[in-house]
Amino acid sequence: MSTVWEYDKQFQNWNKKQPNSDQVDFRTPDYLFDYIKSLYNRIDYDAACENGKNNLAEALRLEDKWPNQKIIYSNPPFDTKSIIKWIEKGYEWTREDLTNIHIILIPNKLCTKKLTEHLKKIDGFIFLGGRVNFKSEFSCRGGSSRNGSVILIQDQFRFKRVTYVQFKTLAELRSKYDSKMSEM
């Protein structure tokens, strides 16, 4: 049985920043991007990246005019204020044209009050079991994110009558979409 001291130590470790926790260059691992791409068989743009540095598809910025009839992926900075900006932009854009689709990867902190107020603008949720080990020069083993992750989908045509919810484990996705693992 754990003592109060042990729980206090676990809590302190949980909240302790890693050396590069404040860096924002956390790239979606290939296997996870391949899974996300498989949802619609393509991704046209990466809207939360630096062109030529960490984009996974053609680069597009939040402040750009997003072209219609496209599928846009975003892995925005993980602070709530940034996430809300991407949700708002994606919602307005996906309501312009039934063929506009926005997919967002965020930390699973959906119960925060500020974020919860914006979840009605999401048409689908895919909860990912496990912590994503993001790729970058700043990442650390076991993942730098302190939360699990969730994929948000803004697609008013596909999910027009019901909110879509699915659960996937990262191990399941890695075994199916990680080319290095499937070659073993």
JSON list of C-alpha atoms in Angstrom, two decimals:
[
{"chain": "A", "resi": 1, "resn": "MET", "atom": "CA", "xyz": [0.00, 0.00, 0.00]},
{"chain": "A", "resi": 2, "resn": "SER", "atom": "CA", "xyz": [1.33, 3.42, -0.98]},
{"chain": "A", "resi": 3, "resn": "THR", "atom": "CA", "xyz": [1.89, 6.10, 1.59]},
{"chain": "A", "resi": 4, "resn": "VAL", "atom": "CA", "xyz": [0.87, 9.76, 1.31]},
{"chain": "A", "resi": 5, "resn": "TRP", "atom": "CA", "xyz": [4.52, 10.62, 0.80]},
{"chain": "A", "resi": 6, "resn": "GLU", "atom": "CA", "xyz": [4.75, 8.24, -2.20]},
{"chain": "A", "resi": 7, "resn": "TYR", "atom": "CA", "xyz": [1.65, 9.78, -3.80]},
{"chain": "A", "resi": 8, "resn": "ASP", "atom": "CA", "xyz": [3.08, 13.27, -3.17]},
{"chain": "A", "resi": 9, "resn": "LYS", "atom": "CA", "xyz": [6.35, 12.22, -4.86]},
{"chain": "A", "resi": 10, "resn": "GLN", "atom": "CA", "xyz": [4.42, 10.78, -7.85]},
{"chain": "A", "resi": 11, "resn": "PHE", "atom": "CA", "xyz": [2.47, 14.03, -8.16]},
{"chain": "A", "resi": 12, "resn": "GLN", "atom": "CA", "xyz": [5.65, 16.10, -8.06]},
{"chain": "A", "resi": 13, "resn": "ASN", "atom": "CA", "xyz": [7.24, 13.93, -10.76]},
{"chain": "A", "resi": 14, "resn": "TRP", "atom": "CA", "xyz": [4.10, 14.15, -12.88]},
{"chain": "A", "resi": 15, "resn": "ASN", "atom": "CA", "xyz": [4.17, 17.95, -12.80]},
{"chain": "A", "resi": 16, "resn": "LYS", "atom": "CA", "xyz": [7.93, 18.33, -13.18]},
{"chain": "A", "resi": 17, "resn": "LYS", "atom": "CA", "xyz": [8.90, 19.91, -16.47]},
{"chain": "A", "resi": 18, "resn": "GLN", "atom": "CA", "xyz": [11.21, 18.00, -18.73]},
{"chain": "A", "resi": 19, "resn": "PRO", "atom": "CA", "xyz": [14.26, 19.96, -19.99]},
{"chain": "A", "resi": 20, "resn": "ASN", "atom": "CA", "xyz": [12.50, 20.87, -23.26]},
{"chain": "A", "resi": 21, "resn": "SER", "atom": "CA", "xyz": [8.85, 20.97, -22.14]},
{"chain": "A", "resi": 22, "resn": "ASP", "atom": "CA", "xyz": [8.43, 24.55, -23.35]},
{"chain": "A", "resi": 23, "resn": "GLN", "atom": "CA", "xyz": [9.59, 23.84, -26.89]},
{"chain": "A", "resi": 24, "resn": "VAL", "atom": "CA", "xyz": [6.86, 23.63, -29.52]},
{"chain": "A", "resi": 25, "resn": "ASP", "atom": "CA", "xyz": [8.59, 21.53, -32.17]},
{"chain": "A", "resi": 26, "resn": "PHE", "atom": "CA", "xyz": [6.86, 18.23, -31.47]},
{"chain": "A", "resi": 27, "resn": "ARG", "atom": "CA", "xyz": [6.21, 16.35, -34.69]},
{"chain": "A", "resi": 28, "resn": "THR", "atom": "CA", "xyz": [3.58, 13.72, -35.09]},
{"chain": "A", "resi": 29, "resn": "PRO", "atom": "CA", "xyz": [5.26, 10.29, -35.37]},
{"chain": "A", "resi": 30, "resn": "ASP", "atom": "CA", "xyz": [5.01, 8.69, -38.82]},
{"chain": "A", "resi": 31, "resn": "TYR", "atom": "CA", "xyz": [2.85, 5.76, -37.70]},
{"chain": "A", "resi": 32, "resn": "LEU", "atom": "CA", "xyz": [0.29, 8.13, -36.13]},
{"chain": "A", "resi": 33, "resn": "PHE", "atom": "CA", "xyz": [0.26, 10.42, -39.15]},
{"chain": "A", "resi": 34, "resn": "ASP", "atom": "CA", "xyz": [-0.20, 7.36, -41.40]},
{"chain": "A", "resi": 35, "resn": "TYR", "atom": "CA", "xyz": [-3.20, 6.32, -39.31]},
{"chain": "A", "resi": 36, "resn": "ILE", "atom": "CA", "xyz": [-4.67, 9.82, -39.44]},
{"chain": "A", "resi": 37, "resn": "LYS", "atom": "CA", "xyz": [-4.08, 9.89, -43.21]},
{"chain": "A", "resi": 38, "resn": "SER", "atom": "CA", "xyz": [-5.86, 6.53, -43.53]},
{"chain": "A", "resi": 39, "resn": "LEU", "atom": "CA", "xyz": [-9.08, 8.02, -42.12]},
{"chain": "A", "resi": 40, "resn": "TYR", "atom": "CA", "xyz": [-9.67, 9.79, -45.46]},
{"chain": "A", "resi": 41, "resn": "ASN", "atom": "CA", "xyz": [-6.91, 8.24, -47.60]},
{"chain": "A", "resi": 42, "resn": "ARG", "atom": "CA", "xyz": [-5.05, 11.55, -47.78]},
{"chain": "A", "resi": 43, "resn": "ILE", "atom": "CA", "xyz": [-4.03, 14.74, -46.01]},
{"chain": "A", "resi": 44, "resn": "ASP", "atom": "CA", "xyz": [-3.67, 17.80, -48.24]},
{"chain": "A", "resi": 45, "resn": "TYR", "atom": "CA", "xyz": [-2.17, 20.30, -45.80]},
{"chain": "A", "resi": 46, "resn": "ASP", "atom": "CA", "xyz": [-0.39, 20.48, -42.46]},
{"chain": "A", "resi": 47, "resn": "ALA", "atom": "CA", "xyz": [-1.65, 23.67, -40.81]},
{"chain": "A", "resi": 48, "resn": "ALA", "atom": "CA", "xyz": [0.50, 23.77, -37.68]},
{"chain": "A", "resi": 49, "resn": "CYS", "atom": "CA", "xyz": [4.05, 23.56, -38.90]},
{"chain": "A", "resi": 50, "resn": "GLU", "atom": "CA", "xyz": [7.05, 25.45, -40.20]},
{"chain": "A", "resi": 51, "resn": "ASN", "atom": "CA", "xyz": [7.45, 24.87, -43.92]},
{"chain": "A", "resi": 52, "resn": "GLY", "atom": "CA", "xyz": [10.51, 22.79, -44.65]},
{"chain": "A", "resi": 53, "resn": "LYS", "atom": "CA", "xyz": [11.21, 22.11, -41.00]},
{"chain": "A", "resi": 54, "resn": "ASN", "atom": "CA", "xyz": [8.46, 19.93, -39.59]},
{"chain": "A", "resi": 55, "resn": "ASN", "atom": "CA", "xyz": [5.58, 19.80, -42.05]},
{"chain": "A", "resi": 56, "resn": "LEU", "atom": "CA", "xyz": [4.09, 16.39, -42.83]},
{"chain": "A", "resi": 57, "resn": "ALA", "atom": "CA", "xyz": [2.10, 17.58, -45.85]},
{"chain": "A", "resi": 58, "resn": "GLU", "atom": "CA", "xyz": [2.09, 20.83, -47.81]},
{"chain": "A", "resi": 59, "resn": "ALA", "atom": "CA", "xyz": [2.47, 23.61, -45.25]},
{"chain": "A", "resi": 60, "resn": "LEU", "atom": "CA", "xyz": [-0.40, 25.93, -44.41]},
{"chain": "A", "resi": 61, "resn": "ARG", "atom": "CA", "xyz": [-0.65, 28.42, -41.56]},
{"chain": "A", "resi": 62, "resn": "LEU", "atom": "CA", "xyz": [-3.53, 29.20, -39.23]},
{"chain": "A", "resi": 63, "resn": "GLU", "atom": "CA", "xyz": [-3.63, 32.78, -40.47]},
{"chain": "A", "resi": 64, "resn": "ASP", "atom": "CA", "xyz": [-3.75, 31.73, -44.17]},
{"chain": "A", "resi": 65, "resn": "LYS", "atom": "CA", "xyz": [-6.99, 31.46, -46.15]},
{"chain": "A", "resi": 66, "resn": "TRP", "atom": "CA", "xyz": [-7.63, 27.73, -46.19]},
{"chain": "A", "resi": 67, "resn": "PRO", "atom": "CA", "xyz": [-8.59, 26.37, -49.63]},
{"chain": "A", "resi": 68, "resn": "ASN", "atom": "CA", "xyz": [-11.91, 24.53, -49.99]},
{"chain": "A", "resi": 69, "resn": "GLN", "atom": "CA", "xyz": [-12.40, 20.84, -50.77]},
{"chain": "A", "resi": 70, "resn": "LYS", "atom": "CA", "xyz": [-9.28, 19.85, -48.84]},
{"chain": "A", "resi": 71, "resn": "ILE", "atom": "CA", "xyz": [-8.32, 17.79, -45.81]},
{"chain": "A", "resi": 72, "resn": "ILE", "atom": "CA", "xyz": [-6.23, 19.75, -43.34]},
{"chain": "A", "resi": 73, "resn": "TYR", "atom": "CA", "xyz": [-4.30, 18.27, -40.43]},
{"chain": "A", "resi": 74, "resn": "SER", "atom": "CA", "xyz": [-3.18, 20.29, -37.41]},
{"chain": "A", "resi": 75, "resn": "ASN", "atom": "CA", "xyz": [-1.00, 19.39, -34.44]},
{"chain": "A", "resi": 76, "resn": "PRO", "atom": "CA", "xyz": [-1.12, 22.84, -32.81]},
{"chain": "A", "resi": 77, "resn": "PRO", "atom": "CA", "xyz": [0.85, 23.99, -29.79]},
{"chain": "A", "resi": 78, "resn": "PHE", "atom": "CA", "xyz": [-0.62, 22.23, -26.77]},
{"chain": "A", "resi": 79, "resn": "ASP", "atom": "CA", "xyz": [-1.68, 25.27, -24.77]},
{"chain": "A", "resi": 80, "resn": "THR", "atom": "CA", "xyz": [-5.45, 25.67, -24.50]},
{"chain": "A", "resi": 81, "resn": "LYS", "atom": "CA", "xyz": [-5.50, 29.13, -26.09]},
{"chain": "A", "resi": 82, "resn": "SER", "atom": "CA", "xyz": [-3.79, 27.82, -29.25]},
{"chain": "A", "resi": 83, "resn": "ILE", "atom": "CA", "xyz": [-6.00, 24.74, -29.44]},
{"chain": "A", "resi": 84, "resn": "ILE", "atom": "CA", "xyz": [-9.11, 26.91, -29.28]},
{"chain": "A", "resi": 85, "resn": "LYS", "atom": "CA", "xyz": [-7.81, 29.06, -32.18]},
{"chain": "A", "resi": 86, "resn": "TRP", "atom": "CA", "xyz": [-7.43, 25.95, -34.37]},
{"chain": "A", "resi": 87, "resn": "ILE", "atom": "CA", "xyz": [-10.86, 24.62, -33.34]},
{"chain": "A", "resi": 88, "resn": "GLU", "atom": "CA", "xyz": [-12.46, 27.98, -34.18]},
{"chain": "A", "resi": 89, "resn": "LYS", "atom": "CA", "xyz": [-10.69, 28.30, -37.54]},
{"chain": "A", "resi": 90, "resn": "GLY", "atom": "CA", "xyz": [-11.51, 24.69, -38.45]},
{"chain": "A", "resi": 91, "resn": "TYR", "atom": "CA", "xyz": [-15.14, 25.07, -37.46]},
{"chain": "A", "resi": 92, "resn": "GLU", "atom": "CA", "xyz": [-15.69, 28.19, -39.54]},
{"chain": "A", "resi": 93, "resn": "TRP", "atom": "CA", "xyz": [-13.84, 26.67, -42.49]},
{"chain": "A", "resi": 94, "resn": "THR", "atom": "CA", "xyz": [-15.61, 23.27, -42.41]},
{"chain": "A", "resi": 95, "resn": "ARG", "atom": "CA", "xyz": [-18.98, 25.05, -42.34]},
{"chain": "A", "resi": 96, "resn": "GLU", "atom": "CA", "xyz": [-18.12, 26.94, -45.57]},
{"chain": "A", "resi": 97, "resn": "ASP", "atom": "CA", "xyz": [-18.11, 23.78, -47.68]},
{"chain": "A", "resi": 98, "resn": "LEU", "atom": "CA", "xyz": [-19.33, 20.23, -46.94]},
{"chain": "A", "resi": 99, "resn": "THR", "atom": "CA", "xyz": [-16.11, 18.79, -48.40]},
{"chain": "A", "resi": 100, "resn": "ASN", "atom": "CA", "xyz": [-13.80, 20.70, -46.04]},
{"chain": "A", "resi": 101, "resn": "ILE", "atom": "CA", "xyz": [-12.34, 18.40, -43.35]},
{"chain": "A", "resi": 102, "resn": "HIS", "atom": "CA", "xyz": [-10.12, 19.39, -40.43]},
{"chain": "A", "resi": 103, "resn": "ILE", "atom": "CA", "xyz": [-8.33, 16.85, -38.21]},
{"chain": "A", "resi": 104, "resn": "ILE", "atom": "CA", "xyz": [-6.63, 18.08, -35.03]},
{"chain": "A", "resi": 105, "resn": "LEU", "atom": "CA", "xyz": [-4.31, 16.20, -32.65]},
{"chain": "A", "resi": 106, "resn": "ILE", "atom": "CA", "xyz": [-4.43, 17.63, -29.12]},
{"chain": "A", "resi": 107, "resn": "PRO", "atom": "CA", "xyz": [-3.64, 16.49, -25.58]},
{"chain": "A", "resi": 108, "resn": "ASN", "atom": "CA", "xyz": [-6.54, 14.83, -23.84]},
{"chain": "A", "resi": 109, "resn": "LYS", "atom": "CA", "xyz": [-7.43, 17.69, -21.57]},
{"chain": "A", "resi": 110, "resn": "LEU", "atom": "CA", "xyz": [-11.01, 17.92, -22.74]},
{"chain": "A", "resi": 111, "resn": "CYS", "atom": "CA", "xyz": [-12.42, 18.55, -19.28]},
{"chain": "A", "resi": 112, "resn": "THR", "atom": "CA", "xyz": [-10.83, 21.95, -18.87]},
{"chain": "A", "resi": 113, "resn": "LYS", "atom": "CA", "xyz": [-13.59, 24.56, -18.74]},
{"chain": "A", "resi": 114, "resn": "LYS", "atom": "CA", "xyz": [-12.26, 26.76, -21.54]},
{"chain": "A", "resi": 115, "resn": "LEU", "atom": "CA", "xyz": [-11.81, 23.82, -23.92]},
{"chain": "A", "resi": 116, "resn": "THR", "atom": "CA", "xyz": [-15.10, 22.15, -23.04]},
{"chain": "A", "resi": 117, "resn": "GLU", "atom": "CA", "xyz": [-17.00, 25.23, -24.18]},
{"chain": "A", "resi": 118, "resn": "HIS", "atom": "CA", "xyz": [-15.64, 24.66, -27.72]},
{"chain": "A", "resi": 119, "resn": "LEU", "atom": "CA", "xyz": [-16.20, 20.90, -28.04]},
{"chain": "A", "resi": 120, "resn": "LYS", "atom": "CA", "xyz": [-19.64, 21.37, -29.61]},
{"chain": "A", "resi": 121, "resn": "LYS", "atom": "CA", "xyz": [-17.68, 22.45, -32.70]},
{"chain": "A", "resi": 122, "resn": "ILE", "atom": "CA", "xyz": [-16.19, 18.95, -33.03]},
{"chain": "A", "resi": 123, "resn": "ASP", "atom": "CA", "xyz": [-17.93, 16.24, -35.06]},
{"chain": "A", "resi": 124, "resn": "GLY", "atom": "CA", "xyz": [-15.74, 13.27, -34.12]},
{"chain": "A", "resi": 125, "resn": "PHE", "atom": "CA", "xyz": [-13.37, 12.16, -31.37]},
{"chain": "A", "resi": 126, "resn": "ILE", "atom": "CA", "xyz": [-10.77, 9.39, -31.46]},
{"chain": "A", "resi": 127, "resn": "PHE", "atom": "CA", "xyz": [-9.26, 8.83, -28.01]},
{"chain": "A", "resi": 128, "resn": "LEU", "atom": "CA", "xyz": [-5.73, 7.44, -28.10]},
{"chain": "A", "resi": 129, "resn": "GLY", "atom": "CA", "xyz": [-4.67, 5.13, -25.28]},
{"chain": "A", "resi": 130, "resn": "GLY", "atom": "CA", "xyz": [-1.08, 5.83, -24.24]},
{"chain": "A", "resi": 131, "resn": "ARG", "atom": "CA", "xyz": [1.19, 8.84, -24.48]},
{"chain": "A", "resi": 132, "resn": "VAL", "atom": "CA", "xyz": [2.50, 9.86, -27.89]},
{"chain": "A", "resi": 133, "resn": "ASN", "atom": "CA", "xyz": [6.28, 9.94, -28.12]},
{"chain": "A", "resi": 134, "resn": "PHE", "atom": "CA", "xyz": [6.57, 12.99, -30.38]},
{"chain": "A", "resi": 135, "resn": "LYS", "atom": "CA", "xyz": [9.57, 13.25, -32.70]},
{"chain": "A", "resi": 136, "resn": "SER", "atom": "CA", "xyz": [11.94, 16.16, -32.49]},
{"chain": "A", "resi": 137, "resn": "GLU", "atom": "CA", "xyz": [15.29, 17.22, -31.20]},
{"chain": "A", "resi": 138, "resn": "PHE", "atom": "CA", "xyz": [13.45, 18.19, -27.98]},
{"chain": "A", "resi": 139, "resn": "SER", "atom": "CA", "xyz": [11.53, 14.98, -27.34]},
{"chain": "A", "resi": 140, "resn": "CYS", "atom": "CA", "xyz": [12.29, 12.56, -24.54]},
{"chain": "A", "resi": 141, "resn": "ARG", "atom": "CA", "xyz": [11.69, 8.84, -24.12]},
{"chain": "A", "resi": 142, "resn": "GLY", "atom": "CA", "xyz": [8.18, 8.08, -22.96]},
{"chain": "A", "resi": 143, "resn": "GLY", "atom": "CA", "xyz": [6.83, 11.22, -24.55]},
{"chain": "A", "resi": 144, "resn": "SER", "atom": "CA", "xyz": [7.09, 14.80, -23.50]},
{"chain": "A", "resi": 145, "resn": "SER", "atom": "CA", "xyz": [3.34, 15.20, -23.28]},
{"chain": "A", "resi": 146, "resn": "ARG", "atom": "CA", "xyz": [1.98, 14.70, -19.78]},
{"chain": "A", "resi": 147, "resn": "ASN", "atom": "CA", "xyz": [-1.42, 13.72, -21.16]},
{"chain": "A", "resi": 148, "resn": "GLY", "atom": "CA", "xyz": [-2.75, 11.14, -23.53]},
{"chain": "A", "resi": 149, "resn": "SER", "atom": "CA", "xyz": [-3.90, 12.50, -26.89]},
{"chain": "A", "resi": 150, "resn": "VAL", "atom": "CA", "xyz": [-7.15, 12.75, -28.76]},
{"chain": "A", "resi": 151, "resn": "ILE", "atom": "CA", "xyz": [-7.87, 13.28, -32.44]},
{"chain": "A", "resi": 152, "resn": "LEU", "atom": "CA", "xyz": [-10.64, 15.78, -33.11]},
{"chain": "A", "resi": 153, "resn": "ILE", "atom": "CA", "xyz": [-12.46, 15.68, -36.44]},
{"chain": "A", "resi": 154, "resn": "GLN", "atom": "CA", "xyz": [-14.43, 18.54, -37.96]},
{"chain": "A", "resi": 155, "resn": "ASP", "atom": "CA", "xyz": [-16.40, 16.99, -40.82]},
{"chain": "A", "resi": 156, "resn": "GLN", "atom": "CA", "xyz": [-20.01, 18.11, -40.98]},
{"chain": "A", "resi": 157, "resn": "PHE", "atom": "CA", "xyz": [-20.87, 15.89, -43.97]},
{"chain": "A", "resi": 158, "resn": "ARG", "atom": "CA", "xyz": [-19.67, 12.52, -42.65]},
{"chain": "A", "resi": 159, "resn": "PHE", "atom": "CA", "xyz": [-20.95, 13.07, -39.10]},
{"chain": "A", "resi": 160, "resn": "LYS", "atom": "CA", "xyz": [-23.96, 15.30, -39.74]},
{"chain": "A", "resi": 161, "resn": "ARG", "atom": "CA", "xyz": [-26.40, 13.48, -37.46]},
{"chain": "A", "resi": 162, "resn": "VAL", "atom": "CA", "xyz": [-24.22, 11.98, -34.75]},
{"chain": "A", "resi": 163, "resn": "THR", "atom": "CA", "xyz": [-21.02, 12.74, -32.90]},
{"chain": "A", "resi": 164, "resn": "TYR", "atom": "CA", "xyz": [-18.50, 10.03, -33.73]},
{"chain": "A", "resi": 165, "resn": "VAL", "atom": "CA", "xyz": [-16.44, 8.53, -30.88]},
{"chain": "A", "resi": 166, "resn": "GLN", "atom": "CA", "xyz": [-13.78, 5.83, -31.18]},
{"chain": "A", "resi": 167, "resn": "PHE", "atom": "CA", "xyz": [-11.00, 4.45, -29.00]},
{"chain": "A", "resi": 168, "resn": "LYS", "atom": "CA", "xyz": [-7.60, 3.27, -30.26]},
{"chain": "A", "resi": 169, "resn": "THR", "atom": "CA", "xyz": [-4.42, 2.36, -28.43]},
{"chain": "A", "resi": 170, "resn": "LEU", "atom": "CA", "xyz": [-1.10, 3.68, -29.67]},
{"chain": "A", "resi": 171, "resn": "ALA", "atom": "CA", "xyz": [0.29, 0.13, -29.51]},
{"chain": "A", "resi": 172, "resn": "GLU", "atom": "CA", "xyz": [-2.47, -1.01, -31.88]},
{"chain": "A", "resi": 173, "resn": "LEU", "atom": "CA", "xyz": [-1.72, 1.83, -34.29]},
{"chain": "A", "resi": 174, "resn": "ARG", "atom": "CA", "xyz": [2.05, 1.31, -34.08]},
{"chain": "A", "resi": 175, "resn": "SER", "atom": "CA", "xyz": [1.70, -2.38, -34.92]},
{"chain": "A", "resi": 176, "resn": "LYS", "atom": "CA", "xyz": [-0.44, -1.63, -37.96]},
{"chain": "A", "resi": 177, "resn": "TYR", "atom": "CA", "xyz": [1.09, 1.62, -39.29]},
{"chain": "A", "resi": 178, "resn": "ASP", "atom": "CA", "xyz": [4.74, 1.63, -38.18]},
{"chain": "A", "resi": 179, "resn": "SER", "atom": "CA", "xyz": [6.69, 0.38, -41.20]},
{"chain": "A", "resi": 180, "resn": "LYS", "atom": "CA", "xyz": [9.77, -0.34, -39.06]},
{"chain": "A", "resi": 181, "resn": "MET", "atom": "CA", "xyz": [7.76, -2.62, -36.79]},
{"chain": "A", "resi": 182, "resn": "SER", "atom": "CA", "xyz": [5.92, -4.37, -39.65]},
{"chain": "A", "resi": 183, "resn": "GLU", "atom": "CA", "xyz": [9.25, -5.18, -41.33]},
{"chain": "A", "resi": 184, "resn": "MET", "atom": "CA", "xyz": [10.42, -7.07, -38.23]}
]
